[in-house]
Coordinates of C-alpha atoms and ligand atoms in Angstrom, one line a residue:
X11 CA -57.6 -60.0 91.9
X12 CA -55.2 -62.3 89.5
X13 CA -56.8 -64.7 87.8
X14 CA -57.3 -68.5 88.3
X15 CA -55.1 -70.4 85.8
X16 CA -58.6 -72.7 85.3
X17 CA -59.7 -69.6 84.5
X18 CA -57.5 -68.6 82.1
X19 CA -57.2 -72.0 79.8
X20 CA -61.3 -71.5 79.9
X21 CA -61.6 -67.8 79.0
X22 CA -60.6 -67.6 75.1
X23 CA -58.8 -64.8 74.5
X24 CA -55.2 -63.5 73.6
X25 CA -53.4 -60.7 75.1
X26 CA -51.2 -58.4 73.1
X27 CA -47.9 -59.4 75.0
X28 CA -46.5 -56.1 75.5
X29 CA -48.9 -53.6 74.9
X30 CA -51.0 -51.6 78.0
X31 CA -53.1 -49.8 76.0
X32 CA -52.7 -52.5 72.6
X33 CA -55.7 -54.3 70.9
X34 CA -56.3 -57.4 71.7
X35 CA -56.6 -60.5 69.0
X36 CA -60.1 -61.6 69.0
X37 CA -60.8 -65.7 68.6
X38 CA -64.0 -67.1 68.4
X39 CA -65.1 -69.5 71.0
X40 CA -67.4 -72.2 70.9
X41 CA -70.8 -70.6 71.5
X42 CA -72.7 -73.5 70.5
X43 CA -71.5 -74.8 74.3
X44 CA -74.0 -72.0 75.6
X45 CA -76.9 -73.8 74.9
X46 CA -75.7 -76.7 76.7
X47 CA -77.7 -77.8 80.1
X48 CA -77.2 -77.5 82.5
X49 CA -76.1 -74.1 82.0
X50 CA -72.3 -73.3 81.8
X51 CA -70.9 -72.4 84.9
X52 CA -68.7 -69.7 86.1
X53 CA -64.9 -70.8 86.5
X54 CA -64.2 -69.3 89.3
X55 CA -67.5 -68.2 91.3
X56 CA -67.4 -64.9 93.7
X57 CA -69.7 -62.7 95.2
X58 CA -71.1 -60.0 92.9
X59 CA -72.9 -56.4 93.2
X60 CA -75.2 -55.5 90.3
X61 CA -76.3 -52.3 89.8
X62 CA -79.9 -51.5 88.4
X63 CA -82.2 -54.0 87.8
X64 CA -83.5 -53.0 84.2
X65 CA -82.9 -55.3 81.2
X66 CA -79.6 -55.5 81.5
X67 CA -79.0 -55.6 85.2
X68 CA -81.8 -57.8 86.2
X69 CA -80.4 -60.4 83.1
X70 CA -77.3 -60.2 84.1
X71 CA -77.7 -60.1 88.2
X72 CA -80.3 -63.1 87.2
X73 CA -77.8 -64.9 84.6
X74 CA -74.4 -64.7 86.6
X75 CA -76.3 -66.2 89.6
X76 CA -77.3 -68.9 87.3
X77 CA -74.0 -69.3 86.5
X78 CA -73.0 -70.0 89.9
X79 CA -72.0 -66.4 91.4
X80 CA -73.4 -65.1 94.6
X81 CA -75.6 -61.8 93.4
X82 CA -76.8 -58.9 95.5
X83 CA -78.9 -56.4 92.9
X84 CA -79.0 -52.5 94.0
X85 CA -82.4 -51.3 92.7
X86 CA -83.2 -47.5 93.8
X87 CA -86.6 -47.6 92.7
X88 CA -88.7 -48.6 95.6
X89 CA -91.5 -49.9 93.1
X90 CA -89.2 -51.9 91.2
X91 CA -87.6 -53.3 94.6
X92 CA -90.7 -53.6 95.9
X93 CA -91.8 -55.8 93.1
X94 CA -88.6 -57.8 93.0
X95 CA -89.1 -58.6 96.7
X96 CA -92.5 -59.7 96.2
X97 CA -90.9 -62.3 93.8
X98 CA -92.3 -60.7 90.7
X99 CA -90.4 -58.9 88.1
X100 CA -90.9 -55.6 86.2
X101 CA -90.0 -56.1 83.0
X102 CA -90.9 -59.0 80.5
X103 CA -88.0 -61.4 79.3
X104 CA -88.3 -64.6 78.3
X105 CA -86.9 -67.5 80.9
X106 CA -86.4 -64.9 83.5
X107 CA -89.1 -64.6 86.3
X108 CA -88.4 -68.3 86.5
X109 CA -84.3 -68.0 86.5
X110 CA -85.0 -65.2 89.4
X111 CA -87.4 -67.1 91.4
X112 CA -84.5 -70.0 91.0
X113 CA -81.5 -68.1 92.2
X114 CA -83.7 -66.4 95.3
X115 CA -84.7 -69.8 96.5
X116 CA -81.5 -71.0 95.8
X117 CA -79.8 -68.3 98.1
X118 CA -77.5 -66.7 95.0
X119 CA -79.6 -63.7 94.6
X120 CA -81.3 -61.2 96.4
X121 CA -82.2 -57.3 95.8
X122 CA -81.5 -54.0 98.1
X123 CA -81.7 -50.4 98.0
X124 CA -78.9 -50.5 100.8
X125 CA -75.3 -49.4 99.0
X126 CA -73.6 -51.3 101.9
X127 CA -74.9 -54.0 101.8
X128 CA -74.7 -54.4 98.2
X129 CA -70.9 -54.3 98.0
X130 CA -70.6 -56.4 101.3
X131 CA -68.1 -58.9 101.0
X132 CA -67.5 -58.2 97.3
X133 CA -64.5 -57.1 94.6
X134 CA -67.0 -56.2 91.7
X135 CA -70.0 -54.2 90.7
X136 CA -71.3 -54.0 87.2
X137 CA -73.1 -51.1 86.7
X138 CA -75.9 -51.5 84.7
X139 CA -78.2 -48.2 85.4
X140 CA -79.7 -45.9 82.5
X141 CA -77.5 -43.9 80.1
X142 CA -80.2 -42.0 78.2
X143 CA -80.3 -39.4 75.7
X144 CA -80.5 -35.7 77.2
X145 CA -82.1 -32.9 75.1
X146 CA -79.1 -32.1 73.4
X147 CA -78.6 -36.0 71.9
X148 CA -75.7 -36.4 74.3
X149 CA -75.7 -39.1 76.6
X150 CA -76.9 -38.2 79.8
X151 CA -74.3 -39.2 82.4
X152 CA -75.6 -38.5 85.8
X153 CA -77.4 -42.0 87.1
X154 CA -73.4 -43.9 86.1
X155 CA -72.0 -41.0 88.0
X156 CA -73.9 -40.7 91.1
X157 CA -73.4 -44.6 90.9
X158 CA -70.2 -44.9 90.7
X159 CA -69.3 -42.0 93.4
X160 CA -72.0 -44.0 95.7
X161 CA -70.7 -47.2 95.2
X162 CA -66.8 -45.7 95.9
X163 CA -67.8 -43.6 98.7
X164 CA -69.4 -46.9 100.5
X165 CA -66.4 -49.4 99.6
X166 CA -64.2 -50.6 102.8
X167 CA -61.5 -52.2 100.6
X168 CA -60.9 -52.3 96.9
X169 CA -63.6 -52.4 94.4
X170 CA -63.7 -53.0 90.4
X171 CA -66.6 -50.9 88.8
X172 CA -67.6 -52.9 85.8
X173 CA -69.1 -50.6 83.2
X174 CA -72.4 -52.6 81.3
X175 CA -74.1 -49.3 80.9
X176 CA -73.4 -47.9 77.0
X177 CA -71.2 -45.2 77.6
X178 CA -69.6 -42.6 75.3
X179 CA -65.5 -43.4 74.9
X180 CA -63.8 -41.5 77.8
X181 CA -66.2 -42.4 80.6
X182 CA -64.8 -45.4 82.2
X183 CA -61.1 -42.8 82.6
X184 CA -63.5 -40.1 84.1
X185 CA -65.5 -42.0 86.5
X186 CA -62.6 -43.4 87.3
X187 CA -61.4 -40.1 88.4
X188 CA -64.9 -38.8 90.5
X189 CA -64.4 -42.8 92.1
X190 CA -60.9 -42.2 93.4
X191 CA -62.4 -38.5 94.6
X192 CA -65.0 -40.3 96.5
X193 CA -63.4 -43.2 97.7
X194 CA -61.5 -43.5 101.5
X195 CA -57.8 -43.6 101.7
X196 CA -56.5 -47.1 100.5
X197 CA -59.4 -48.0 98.5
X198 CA -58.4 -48.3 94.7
X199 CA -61.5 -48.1 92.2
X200 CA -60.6 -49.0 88.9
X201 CA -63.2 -48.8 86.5
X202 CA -63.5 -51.1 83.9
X203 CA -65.4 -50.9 80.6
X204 CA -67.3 -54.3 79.5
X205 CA -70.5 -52.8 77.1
X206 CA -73.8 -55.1 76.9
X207 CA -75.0 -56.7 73.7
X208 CA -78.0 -58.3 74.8
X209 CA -81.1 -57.9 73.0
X210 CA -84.8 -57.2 74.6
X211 CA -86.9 -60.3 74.0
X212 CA -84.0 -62.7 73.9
X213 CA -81.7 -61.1 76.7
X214 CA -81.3 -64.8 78.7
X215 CA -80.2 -66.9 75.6
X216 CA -77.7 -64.0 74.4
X217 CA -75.7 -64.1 78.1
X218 CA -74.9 -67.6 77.8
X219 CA -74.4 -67.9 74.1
X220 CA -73.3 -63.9 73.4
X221 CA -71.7 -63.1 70.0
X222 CA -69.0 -61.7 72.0
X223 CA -67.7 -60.4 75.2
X224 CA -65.8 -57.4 75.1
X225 CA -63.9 -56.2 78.3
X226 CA -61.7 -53.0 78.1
X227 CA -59.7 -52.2 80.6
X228 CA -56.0 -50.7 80.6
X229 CA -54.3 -53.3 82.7
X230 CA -54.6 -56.6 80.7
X231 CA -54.5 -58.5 83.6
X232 CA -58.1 -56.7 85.3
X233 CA -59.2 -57.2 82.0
X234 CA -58.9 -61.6 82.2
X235 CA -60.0 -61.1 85.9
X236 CA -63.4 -59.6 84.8
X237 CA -63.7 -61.8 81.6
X238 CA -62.9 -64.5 84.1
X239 CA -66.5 -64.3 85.7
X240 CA -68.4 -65.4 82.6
X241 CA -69.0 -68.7 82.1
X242 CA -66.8 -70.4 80.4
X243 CA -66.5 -70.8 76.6
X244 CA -68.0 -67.0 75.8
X245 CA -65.8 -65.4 72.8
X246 CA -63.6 -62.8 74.5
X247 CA -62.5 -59.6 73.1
X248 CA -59.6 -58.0 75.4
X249 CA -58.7 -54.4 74.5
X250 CA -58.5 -51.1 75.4
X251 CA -61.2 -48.9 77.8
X252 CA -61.9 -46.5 75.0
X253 CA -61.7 -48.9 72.2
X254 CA -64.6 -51.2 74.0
X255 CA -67.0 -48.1 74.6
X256 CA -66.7 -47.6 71.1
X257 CA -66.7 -51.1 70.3
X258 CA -70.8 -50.6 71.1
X259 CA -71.6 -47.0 69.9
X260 CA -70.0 -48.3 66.3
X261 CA -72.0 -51.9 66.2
X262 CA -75.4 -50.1 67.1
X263 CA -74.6 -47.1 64.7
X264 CA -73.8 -50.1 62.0
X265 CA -76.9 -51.5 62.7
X266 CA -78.6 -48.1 62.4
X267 CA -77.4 -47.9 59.2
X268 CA -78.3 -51.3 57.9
X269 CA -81.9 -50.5 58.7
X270 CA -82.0 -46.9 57.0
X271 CA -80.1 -48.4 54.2
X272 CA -83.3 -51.4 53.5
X273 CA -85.7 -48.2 53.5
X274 CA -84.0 -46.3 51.1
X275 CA -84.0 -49.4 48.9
X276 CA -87.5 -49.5 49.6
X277 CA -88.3 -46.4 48.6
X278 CA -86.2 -46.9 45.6
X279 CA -88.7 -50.5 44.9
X280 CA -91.8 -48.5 45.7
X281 CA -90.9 -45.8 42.4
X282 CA -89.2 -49.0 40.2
X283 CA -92.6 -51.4 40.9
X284 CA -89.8 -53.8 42.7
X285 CA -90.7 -55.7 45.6
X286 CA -88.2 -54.5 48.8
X287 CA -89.5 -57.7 50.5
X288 CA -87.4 -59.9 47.3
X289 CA -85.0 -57.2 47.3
X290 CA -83.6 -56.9 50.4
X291 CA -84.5 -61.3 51.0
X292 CA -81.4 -61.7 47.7
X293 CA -79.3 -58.8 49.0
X294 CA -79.4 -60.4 52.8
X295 CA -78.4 -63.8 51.3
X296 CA -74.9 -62.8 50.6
X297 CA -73.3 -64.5 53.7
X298 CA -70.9 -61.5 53.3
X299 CA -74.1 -59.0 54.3
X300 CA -76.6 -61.4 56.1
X301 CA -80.7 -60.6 56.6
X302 CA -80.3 -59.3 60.1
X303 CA -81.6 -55.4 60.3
X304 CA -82.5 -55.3 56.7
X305 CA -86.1 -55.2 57.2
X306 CA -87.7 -52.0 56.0
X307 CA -90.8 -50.4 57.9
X308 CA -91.2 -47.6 60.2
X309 CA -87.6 -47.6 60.9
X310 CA -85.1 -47.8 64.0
X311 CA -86.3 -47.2 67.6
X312 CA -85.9 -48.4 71.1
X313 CA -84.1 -47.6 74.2
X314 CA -80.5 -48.6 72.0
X315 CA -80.3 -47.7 68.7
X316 CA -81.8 -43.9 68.2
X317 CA -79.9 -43.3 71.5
X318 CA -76.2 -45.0 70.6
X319 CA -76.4 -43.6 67.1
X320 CA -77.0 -40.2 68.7
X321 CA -74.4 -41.0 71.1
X322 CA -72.4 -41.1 68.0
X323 CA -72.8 -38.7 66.1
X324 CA -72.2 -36.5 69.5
X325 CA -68.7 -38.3 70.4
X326 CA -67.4 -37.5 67.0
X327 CA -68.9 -33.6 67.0
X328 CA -67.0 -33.5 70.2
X329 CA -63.4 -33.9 68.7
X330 CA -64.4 -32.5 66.0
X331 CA -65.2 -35.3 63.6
X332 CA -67.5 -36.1 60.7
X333 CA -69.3 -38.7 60.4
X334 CA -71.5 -38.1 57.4
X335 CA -72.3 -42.2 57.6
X336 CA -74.1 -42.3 60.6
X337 CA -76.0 -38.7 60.1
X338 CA -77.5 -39.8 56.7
X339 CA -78.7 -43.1 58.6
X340 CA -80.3 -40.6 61.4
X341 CA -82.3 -38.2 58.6
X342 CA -83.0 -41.2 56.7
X343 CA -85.3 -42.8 59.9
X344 CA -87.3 -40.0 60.3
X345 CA -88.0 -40.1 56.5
X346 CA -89.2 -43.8 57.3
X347 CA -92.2 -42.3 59.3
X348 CA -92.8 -39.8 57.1
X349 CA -93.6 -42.2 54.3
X350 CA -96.2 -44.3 55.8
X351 CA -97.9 -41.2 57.3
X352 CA -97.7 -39.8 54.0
X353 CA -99.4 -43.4 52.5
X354 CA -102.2 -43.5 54.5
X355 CA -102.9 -39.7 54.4
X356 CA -103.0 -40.4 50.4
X357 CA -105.1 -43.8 50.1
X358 CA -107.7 -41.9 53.0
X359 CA -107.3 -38.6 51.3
X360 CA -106.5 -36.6 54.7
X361 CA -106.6 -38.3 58.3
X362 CA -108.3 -35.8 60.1
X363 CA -111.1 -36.8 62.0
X364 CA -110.6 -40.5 60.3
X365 CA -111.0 -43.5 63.2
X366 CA -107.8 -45.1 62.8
X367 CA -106.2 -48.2 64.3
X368 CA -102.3 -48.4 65.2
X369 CA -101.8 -52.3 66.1
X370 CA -98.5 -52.4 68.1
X371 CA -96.6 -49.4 70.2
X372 CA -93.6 -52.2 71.5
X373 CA -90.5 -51.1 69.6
X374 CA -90.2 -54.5 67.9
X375 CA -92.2 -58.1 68.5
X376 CA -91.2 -60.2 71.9
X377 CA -91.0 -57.4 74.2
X378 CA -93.0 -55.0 76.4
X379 CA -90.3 -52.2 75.8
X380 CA -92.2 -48.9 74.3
X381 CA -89.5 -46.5 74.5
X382 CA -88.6 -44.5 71.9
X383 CA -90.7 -46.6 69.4
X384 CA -91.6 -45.5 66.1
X385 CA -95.0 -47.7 66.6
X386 CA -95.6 -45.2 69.5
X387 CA -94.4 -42.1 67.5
X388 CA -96.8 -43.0 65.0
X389 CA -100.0 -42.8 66.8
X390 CA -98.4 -39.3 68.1
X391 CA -98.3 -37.8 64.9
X392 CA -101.1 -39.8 63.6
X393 CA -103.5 -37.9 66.6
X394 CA -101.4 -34.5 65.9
X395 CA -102.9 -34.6 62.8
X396 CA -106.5 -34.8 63.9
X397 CA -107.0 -38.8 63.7
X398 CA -109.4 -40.9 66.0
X399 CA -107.0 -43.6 67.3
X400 CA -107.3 -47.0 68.7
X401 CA -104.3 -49.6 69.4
X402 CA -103.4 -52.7 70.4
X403 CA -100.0 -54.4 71.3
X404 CA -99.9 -57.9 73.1
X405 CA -97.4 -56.7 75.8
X406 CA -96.2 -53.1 75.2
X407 CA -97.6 -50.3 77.3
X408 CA -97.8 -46.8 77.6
X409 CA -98.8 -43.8 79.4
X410 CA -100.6 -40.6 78.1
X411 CA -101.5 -42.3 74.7
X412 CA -103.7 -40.0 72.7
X413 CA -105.9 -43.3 72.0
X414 CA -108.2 -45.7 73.4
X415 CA -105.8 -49.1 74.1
X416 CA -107.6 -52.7 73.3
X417 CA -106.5 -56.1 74.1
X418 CA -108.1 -57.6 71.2
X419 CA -106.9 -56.3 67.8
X420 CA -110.4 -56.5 66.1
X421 CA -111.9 -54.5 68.9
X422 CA -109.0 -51.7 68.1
X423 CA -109.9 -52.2 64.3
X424 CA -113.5 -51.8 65.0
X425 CA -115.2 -48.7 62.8
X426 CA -111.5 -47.7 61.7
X427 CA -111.6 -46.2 58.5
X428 CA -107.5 -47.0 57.8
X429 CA -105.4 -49.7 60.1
X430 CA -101.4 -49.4 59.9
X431 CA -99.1 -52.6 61.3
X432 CA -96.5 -51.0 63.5
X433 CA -94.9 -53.9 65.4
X434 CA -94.5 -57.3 63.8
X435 CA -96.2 -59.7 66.3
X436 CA -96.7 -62.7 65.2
X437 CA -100.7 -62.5 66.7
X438 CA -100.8 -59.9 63.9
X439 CA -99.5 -62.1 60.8
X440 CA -102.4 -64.7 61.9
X441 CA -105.1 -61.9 61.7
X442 CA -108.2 -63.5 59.6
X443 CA -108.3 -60.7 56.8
X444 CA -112.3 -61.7 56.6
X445 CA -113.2 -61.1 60.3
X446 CA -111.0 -57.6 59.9
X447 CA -112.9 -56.3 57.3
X448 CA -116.2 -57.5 58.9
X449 CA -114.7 -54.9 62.0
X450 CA -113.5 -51.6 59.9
X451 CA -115.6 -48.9 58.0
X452 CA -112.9 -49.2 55.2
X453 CA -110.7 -50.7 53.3
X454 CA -107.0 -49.0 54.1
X455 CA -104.6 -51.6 55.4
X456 CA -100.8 -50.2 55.7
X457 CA -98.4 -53.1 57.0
X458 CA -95.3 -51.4 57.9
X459 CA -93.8 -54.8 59.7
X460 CA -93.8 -56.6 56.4
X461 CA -96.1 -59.2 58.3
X462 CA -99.5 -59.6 55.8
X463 CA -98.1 -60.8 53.2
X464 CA -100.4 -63.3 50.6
X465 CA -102.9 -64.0 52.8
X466 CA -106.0 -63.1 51.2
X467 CA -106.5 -59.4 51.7
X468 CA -107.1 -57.7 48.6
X469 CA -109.5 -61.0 48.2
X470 CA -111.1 -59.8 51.3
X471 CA -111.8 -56.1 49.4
X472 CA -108.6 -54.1 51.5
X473 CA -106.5 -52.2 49.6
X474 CA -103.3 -53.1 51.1
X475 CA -99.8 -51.3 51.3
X476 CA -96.5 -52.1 52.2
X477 CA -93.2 -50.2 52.8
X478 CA -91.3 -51.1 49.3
X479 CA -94.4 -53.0 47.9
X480 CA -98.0 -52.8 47.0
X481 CA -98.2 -49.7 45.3
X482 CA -100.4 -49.9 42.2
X483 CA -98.1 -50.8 39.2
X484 CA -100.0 -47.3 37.3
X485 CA -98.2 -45.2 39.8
X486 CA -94.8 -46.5 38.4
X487 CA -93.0 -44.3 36.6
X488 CA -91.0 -45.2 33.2
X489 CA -87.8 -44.8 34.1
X490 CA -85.0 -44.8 31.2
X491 CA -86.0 -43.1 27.9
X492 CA -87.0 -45.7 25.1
X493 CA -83.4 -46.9 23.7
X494 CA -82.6 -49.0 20.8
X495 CA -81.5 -52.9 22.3
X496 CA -79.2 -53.2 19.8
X497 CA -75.2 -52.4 19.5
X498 CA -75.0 -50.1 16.6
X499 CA -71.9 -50.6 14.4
X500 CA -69.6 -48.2 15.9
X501 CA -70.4 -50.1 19.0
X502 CA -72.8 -48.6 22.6
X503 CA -76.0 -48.2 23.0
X504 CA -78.4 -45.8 21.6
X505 CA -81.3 -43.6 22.7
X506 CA -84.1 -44.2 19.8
Ligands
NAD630 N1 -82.2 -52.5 77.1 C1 -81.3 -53.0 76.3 O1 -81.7 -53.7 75.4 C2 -79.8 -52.7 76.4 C3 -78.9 -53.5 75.7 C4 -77.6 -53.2 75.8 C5 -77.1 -52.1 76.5 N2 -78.1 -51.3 77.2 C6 -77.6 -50.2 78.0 O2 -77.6 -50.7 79.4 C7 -77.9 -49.6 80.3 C8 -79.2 -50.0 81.1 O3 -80.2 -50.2 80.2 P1 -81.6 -50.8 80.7 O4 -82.5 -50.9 79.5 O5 -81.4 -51.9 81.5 O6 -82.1 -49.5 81.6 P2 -83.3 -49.5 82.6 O7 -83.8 -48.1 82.7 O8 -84.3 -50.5 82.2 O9 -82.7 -49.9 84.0 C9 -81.9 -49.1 84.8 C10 -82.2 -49.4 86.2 O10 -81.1 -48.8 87.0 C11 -81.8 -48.3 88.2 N3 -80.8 -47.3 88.8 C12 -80.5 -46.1 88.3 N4 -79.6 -45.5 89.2 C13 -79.4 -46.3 90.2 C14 -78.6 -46.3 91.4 N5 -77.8 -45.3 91.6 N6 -78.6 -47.4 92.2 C15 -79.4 -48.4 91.9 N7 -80.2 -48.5 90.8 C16 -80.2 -47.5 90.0 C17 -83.1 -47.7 87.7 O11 -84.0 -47.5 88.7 C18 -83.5 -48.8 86.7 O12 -84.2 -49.8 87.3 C19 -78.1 -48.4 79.4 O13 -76.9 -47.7 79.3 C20 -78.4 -49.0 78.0 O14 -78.1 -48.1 77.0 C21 -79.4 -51.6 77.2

């Protein structure tokens, strides 16, 4: 398992000399060689296991094949295997049916349910199954456990259990221990901790051209042996097992709290008359902030975020921590729902028994990924409260649905008497605010994905809200008392 010295000079990254357990110094490589074609290649290629073939797996069995590693994907459900074998694939990425019918043809990748056959011939698995939240917001551990002892109980020689799932800190030391409980005499299982940052709807281009790749393991030399199967040029982040499980709770819980933090300042714009749009547009352009996750709207959701922040909050409860942060960012997300409901149940004076249309139930644009979405969540309580719903989303699906689903937006917006914009697709920015109203019985328009901006709608006779805009100006409170604009001689300010 040592690594190639190719390897090394390729891999950018800096051990601490003398430290096991030390952090490692992090340089930045040259991700601008990730767009490159052809794509960068692995420096030293091997045979891999990946297992689950979900967003991350199915990327990253897909992308390291690409990259010029030999790939067997373990997929337990027989639909999605089924599927994968047909040559189709279950989930919607962009580049990646084609990437996967590449590396099939090719030879480098191929999918089983067999654990054997999996790990045949291999040193690595990345495990890349479903972490999700249980009832209590803790992470629910059992899928990456019954993995790992699966995978250790099959192995016929020494295997490294790469971690990709998001993991609470202390999991890669106790799967460690139920691997070594499961595995035959003479079989070492070191687990390794290496968390995914990809994101849904651009999960290709962020492998080969990631931020960062963080690998935590306790002996530095596993760790440049797993970094080492990346293609070359990826910025590297060495450290600690614990310290990279945390690495991805804390940058989704930061993240989390970028997003709650543009809707309080929204709420803030909607009582001052500002415009959160402006706003949060000149507080994103400080290169020391940035625009990313400052949007406001209906707030966080997805399979990551409410779950890692969770995840969180739960990991510091459990040593008895407080992390007063990251709950605020939590209560402030639900209070992002809350306020559109509470907009449209104003400007229609009560939903119940109102037709109203919900375009969008994917958590955010670019992906058919419903879970955990506040688009979805909002037709819930919208129907809860006794509204008629119709929706639309271009990709996103999703079962039981209290409302009747459309392809065509103006077919969901047909007879409604209030429409809300959930998801930001760009199909809905382009909607023709003429033909719209021609469809509804009224005139309620909420966009909650900041997307209908000055085209025309109030022109078009909709009365048109936003989440930190588009209240009327008479609902603006005066703020300050009257005071005198003028320094009096004894010098301050003051109230007439
Ligand atoms: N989706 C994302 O954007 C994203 C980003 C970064 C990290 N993550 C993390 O990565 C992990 C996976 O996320 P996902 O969205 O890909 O999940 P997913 O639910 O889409 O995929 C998991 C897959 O693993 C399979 N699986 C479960 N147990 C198995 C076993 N024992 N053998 C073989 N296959 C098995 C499941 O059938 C499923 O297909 C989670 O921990 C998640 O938090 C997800």
């Amino acid at each position: 398992m040592a690594i190639s010295a190719a390897a090394a000079t390729l891999v950018v990254m800096k051990i601490h000399p003398d430290a096991q357990l030390g952090h490692q110094q992090f340089l930045p490589g040259t991700a601008a060689s990730m767009f490159a074609s052809p794509r960068p290649r692995a420096a030293r290629p091997t045979r891999l296991c990946v297992v689950g073939a979900g967003y991350v797996g199915l990327t990253a069995a897909a992308c390291l094949a690409e990259a010029g590693h030999t790939v067997t994907c373990l997929e337990a459900d027989p639909g999605r295997l089924a599927l994968l074998k047909a040559g189709r694939i279950p989930i919607v990425e962009p580049g990646l049916a084609e990437m996967v019918a590449r590396s099939r043809q090719a030879g480098g990748l191929r999918f089983t349910d067999e654990v054997e056959e999996a790990i045949e011939g291999t040193g690595y698995a990345l495990l890349c199954v479903g972490t999700p939240p249980g009832i209590d917001g803790k992470p629910d551990l059992r899928q990456i456990g019954d993995t790992a002892r699966q995978l250790a109980a099959a192995a016929r020689s020494d295997l490294v259990l790469i971690v990709k799932s998001t993991v609470p800190p202390g999991s890669c030391e106790a799967l460690e221990i139920l691997a070594a409980d499961a595995a035959g005499p003479d079989v070492r299982v070191p687990v390794v901790s290496n968390p995914e940052f990809l994101r849904e709807s651009r999960a290709v281009a962020d492998f080969f051209a990631p931020d960062r790749i963080v690998v935590g393991a306790d002996d530095p030399e596993l760790g440049r042996d797993v970094a080492a199967l990346y293609p070359a040029g990826c910025p590297i982040l060495v450290c600690d097992r614990r310290s990279a499980e945390l690495v991805k709770y804390a940058a989704n819980t930061f993240l989390a709290v970028k997003i709650s933090f543009a809707n309080e300042v929204a709420g803030l714009c909607e009582r001052l008359g500002a415009d959160a749009g402006r706003v949060l547009e000149g507080v994103g352009l400080d290169a020391r902030i940035g625009a990313a996750f400052l949007g406001p709207g209906l707030g966080f959701g997805g399979s990551c975020l409410p779950k890692d922040l969770s995840g969180f909050l739960a990991t510091a409860a459990s040593v008895g921590y407080e992390a007063p942060l990251a709950a605020a960012a939590r209560a402030v997300n639900g209070s992002a729902q809350e306020a559109v409901l509470a907009k449209l149940e104003l400007a229609l004076d009560g939903v119940r028994g109102r037709r109203l249309a919900v375009l969008g139930l994917a958590f955010k644009p670019g992906t058919d990924d419903t879970r955990d979405s506040p688009a979805v969540a909002l037709v819930r309580s919208l129907a809860a409260r006794g509204g008629v719903l119709s929706t639309c989303d271009p990709l996103g699906r999703c079962r039981e649905l209290p409302a009747d689903v459309f392809s065509d937006p103006y077919r969901a917006a047909r007879g409604a008497e209030g429409l809300v914009v959930a998801t930001g697709w760009p199909e809905f920015a382009q909607l023709d605010p003429v033909r719209l109203r021609a469809e509804m019985a009224g005139t309620v328009l909420v966009d909650a994905a900041g997307v209908l901006r000055g085209q025309g709608w109030r022109e078009a006779g909709f009365s048109l809200y936003g989440v930190g805009w588009g209240l009327p100006s008479s609902l603006h409170p005066v703020v300050w008392p009257p005071i005198t604009w003028a320094l009096p001689a004894a010098g301050g300010l003051s109230a007439a």
